[in-house]
Amino acid sequence: MSISLRIERKSGGEPIEFIKGEITGFTYKNNSSINLSAKSTNLAHSLHIRSKIPLHSLPSVICNADNSNMLYTWENTEYKPDSEDYYRKCNIQVVRNENAIRDITFTHAYVDKYQEQIDTSKEILEFELVLKQKEDQLGKIQYTPQLELKETREQDQPDVSQKNTRRRI
């Protein structure tokens, strides 16, 4: 099984990519009600990503003069309404036996949390990245396979005729 992550800037340039098994863990969290008529002021979808990367595979600051394709630089980007680099398109894909079992794209992702630590004895950089989708763009999150809205609502309604129901994750 492998997990890949691709982060693209709207202004173009080289994307940030982790495709060679560097992503060691992934969690998708949704604290939003699936019922569209529910009243909630605290909607949130987030991707929690963990990684271990050998230090020798990181680009040098000299080779990447503007540092625009580094996670810690994106994390420190100041919010400006007209900034094209604050919100980015992020795709995470989980593949097993050459078949994608999860494929999620946040079209307007921003860094909610980023932390890294370097273990010099093992020459490894470990990081944890938490991404969230811009609140007014929650409807643009892309999932594969895509559920139809009607199916989603039906899944939210309990079926009293069945005592034991399972929900596939």
Short mmCIF file of C-alpha atoms in Angstrom, two decimals:
data_model
loop_
_atom_site.label_atom_id
_atom_site.label_comp_id
_atom_site.label_asym_id
_atom_site.label_seq_id
_atom_site.Cartn_x
_atom_site.Cartn_y
_atom_site.Cartn_z
CA MET A 1 0.00 0.00 0.00
CA SER A 2 1.25 3.50 -0.77
CA ILE A 3 0.08 7.04 -0.08
CA SER A 4 0.92 9.93 -2.38
CA LEU A 5 0.42 13.65 -1.84
CA ARG A 6 0.50 16.40 -4.46
CA ILE A 7 0.19 20.10 -3.59
CA GLU A 8 -0.18 22.61 -6.43
CA ARG A 9 -0.03 26.40 -6.38
CA LYS A 10 -2.60 28.33 -8.39
CA SER A 11 0.23 30.46 -9.75
CA GLY A 12 1.90 27.38 -11.21
CA GLY A 13 5.47 26.32 -10.64
CA GLU A 14 6.75 23.05 -9.31
CA PRO A 15 4.26 21.18 -7.11
CA ILE A 16 5.18 19.69 -3.75
CA GLU A 17 5.02 15.91 -4.22
CA PHE A 18 5.49 12.89 -2.02
CA ILE A 19 5.15 9.79 -4.17
CA LYS A 20 7.94 7.43 -3.15
CA GLY A 21 6.51 6.04 0.08
CA GLU A 22 7.47 9.02 2.23
CA ILE A 23 3.92 9.46 3.59
CA THR A 24 3.63 7.09 6.56
CA GLY A 25 0.12 7.93 7.74
CA PHE A 26 -3.04 9.70 6.67
CA THR A 27 -6.28 10.55 8.44
CA TYR A 28 -9.32 12.27 6.95
CA LYS A 29 -11.59 13.98 9.49
CA ASN A 30 -15.04 15.41 8.89
CA ASN A 31 -16.93 16.90 11.81
CA SER A 32 -19.74 18.16 9.57
CA SER A 33 -23.19 16.69 9.62
CA ILE A 34 -24.03 14.67 6.53
CA ASN A 35 -27.58 16.02 6.87
CA LEU A 36 -27.62 19.22 4.81
CA SER A 37 -30.51 20.73 6.76
CA ALA A 38 -28.64 20.44 10.08
CA LYS A 39 -27.63 23.71 11.66
CA SER A 40 -23.91 23.80 12.37
CA THR A 41 -21.54 26.70 12.64
CA ASN A 42 -18.43 24.57 13.05
CA LEU A 43 -18.02 22.75 9.75
CA ALA A 44 -14.57 21.32 9.11
CA HIS A 45 -12.92 18.82 6.82
CA SER A 46 -9.25 18.11 7.42
CA LEU A 47 -6.42 15.92 6.19
CA HIS A 48 -3.81 14.82 8.74
CA ILE A 49 -0.62 13.65 7.06
CA ARG A 50 2.47 12.14 8.67
CA SER A 51 5.78 11.54 6.96
CA LYS A 52 9.37 10.45 7.43
CA ILE A 53 11.83 11.67 4.81
CA PRO A 54 15.56 11.00 4.55
CA LEU A 55 17.41 14.30 4.91
CA HIS A 56 19.46 13.66 1.78
CA SER A 57 16.29 13.75 -0.36
CA LEU A 58 15.34 17.31 0.68
CA PRO A 59 16.11 20.09 -1.82
CA SER A 60 18.78 22.54 -0.76
CA VAL A 61 17.83 26.12 -0.07
CA ILE A 62 20.31 27.25 -2.73
CA CYS A 63 18.72 25.07 -5.45
CA ASN A 64 15.26 26.28 -4.45
CA ALA A 65 15.97 30.00 -4.08
CA ASP A 66 12.40 31.16 -3.45
CA ASN A 67 11.54 28.14 -1.24
CA SER A 68 7.99 28.29 -2.60
CA ASN A 69 7.61 24.54 -2.93
CA MET A 70 8.54 23.71 0.65
CA LEU A 71 5.93 22.88 3.27
CA TYR A 72 7.39 25.07 6.00
CA THR A 73 7.38 28.04 3.63
CA TRP A 74 3.74 27.46 2.71
CA GLU A 75 2.88 27.14 6.40
CA ASN A 76 4.41 30.56 7.05
CA THR A 77 2.68 32.26 4.11
CA GLU A 78 0.76 35.26 5.38
CA TYR A 79 -2.91 35.40 4.44
CA LYS A 80 -3.73 38.09 1.91
CA PRO A 81 -7.09 38.18 0.09
CA ASP A 82 -5.41 38.35 -3.32
CA SER A 83 -2.66 35.82 -2.55
CA GLU A 84 -2.50 32.89 -4.97
CA ASP A 85 -0.18 30.88 -2.73
CA TYR A 86 -2.16 30.82 0.52
CA TYR A 87 -4.80 28.37 -0.75
CA ARG A 88 -3.57 25.42 -2.79
CA LYS A 89 -4.97 22.35 -4.48
CA CYS A 90 -4.02 19.22 -2.53
CA ASN A 91 -4.63 15.67 -3.65
CA ILE A 92 -4.00 12.62 -1.51
CA GLN A 93 -4.31 9.15 -2.93
CA VAL A 94 -4.13 5.79 -1.18
CA VAL A 95 -3.26 2.93 -3.53
CA ARG A 96 -3.40 -0.79 -2.80
CA ASN A 97 -2.54 -3.39 -5.42
CA GLU A 98 -2.42 -0.69 -8.11
CA ASN A 99 -6.00 0.38 -7.31
CA ALA A 100 -6.86 3.68 -5.66
CA ILE A 101 -8.92 3.00 -2.55
CA ARG A 102 -9.03 6.68 -1.51
CA ASP A 103 -8.60 9.77 -3.65
CA ILE A 104 -9.43 13.10 -1.99
CA THR A 105 -8.78 16.58 -3.39
CA PHE A 106 -9.07 19.77 -1.40
CA THR A 107 -9.37 22.51 -4.00
CA HIS A 108 -8.74 25.40 -1.57
CA ALA A 109 -6.55 23.89 1.13
CA TYR A 110 -4.62 25.83 3.72
CA VAL A 111 -2.19 24.75 6.43
CA ASP A 112 -3.89 24.53 9.80
CA LYS A 113 -0.90 22.96 11.54
CA TYR A 114 2.62 21.99 10.55
CA GLN A 115 5.37 20.64 12.73
CA GLU A 116 8.63 18.97 11.90
CA GLN A 117 11.53 17.48 13.74
CA ILE A 118 14.90 16.30 12.53
CA ASP A 119 16.61 13.24 13.92
CA THR A 120 20.28 13.74 13.03
CA SER A 121 21.31 10.30 14.28
CA LYS A 122 18.95 8.64 11.77
CA GLU A 123 19.20 11.51 9.23
CA ILE A 124 15.41 11.70 8.97
CA LEU A 125 12.98 14.59 8.92
CA GLU A 126 9.55 13.75 10.36
CA PHE A 127 6.58 16.03 9.87
CA GLU A 128 2.90 16.25 10.62
CA LEU A 129 0.75 18.38 8.33
CA VAL A 130 -2.90 19.25 8.94
CA LEU A 131 -4.74 20.76 5.98
CA LYS A 132 -8.24 22.21 5.96
CA GLN A 133 -10.51 23.31 3.13
CA LYS A 134 -11.53 26.97 2.96
CA GLU A 135 -14.92 27.18 4.68
CA ASP A 136 -16.86 28.69 1.77
CA GLN A 137 -15.40 26.04 -0.59
CA LEU A 138 -16.43 22.88 1.33
CA GLY A 139 -18.75 21.82 -1.50
CA LYS A 140 -15.80 21.66 -3.89
CA ILE A 141 -13.94 18.87 -2.07
CA GLN A 142 -13.59 16.01 -4.55
CA TYR A 143 -13.86 12.37 -3.49
CA THR A 144 -13.39 9.23 -5.52
CA PRO A 145 -15.63 7.37 -5.68
CA GLN A 146 -18.04 10.30 -5.70
CA LEU A 147 -21.29 9.75 -3.80
CA GLU A 148 -24.42 11.29 -5.15
CA LEU A 149 -26.13 13.70 -2.77
CA LYS A 150 -29.27 11.55 -2.69
CA GLU A 151 -27.28 8.45 -1.70
CA THR A 152 -25.53 10.39 1.05
CA ARG A 153 -28.82 11.55 2.54
CA GLU A 154 -30.24 8.02 2.43
CA GLN A 155 -27.20 6.67 4.27
CA ASP A 156 -27.73 9.26 7.01
CA GLN A 157 -31.28 8.06 7.70
CA PRO A 158 -31.45 5.06 10.07
CA ASP A 159 -33.34 2.07 8.74
CA VAL A 160 -35.56 0.84 11.57
CA SER A 161 -36.34 -2.39 9.71
CA GLN A 162 -32.78 -3.61 10.12
CA LYS A 163 -31.30 -4.14 13.57
CA ASN A 164 -27.68 -4.60 12.49
CA THR A 165 -26.45 -2.21 9.83
CA ARG A 166 -22.85 -1.59 8.87
CA ARG A 167 -21.42 1.46 7.24
CA ARG A 168 -18.45 0.97 4.92
CA ILE A 169 -15.57 3.31 5.50
#
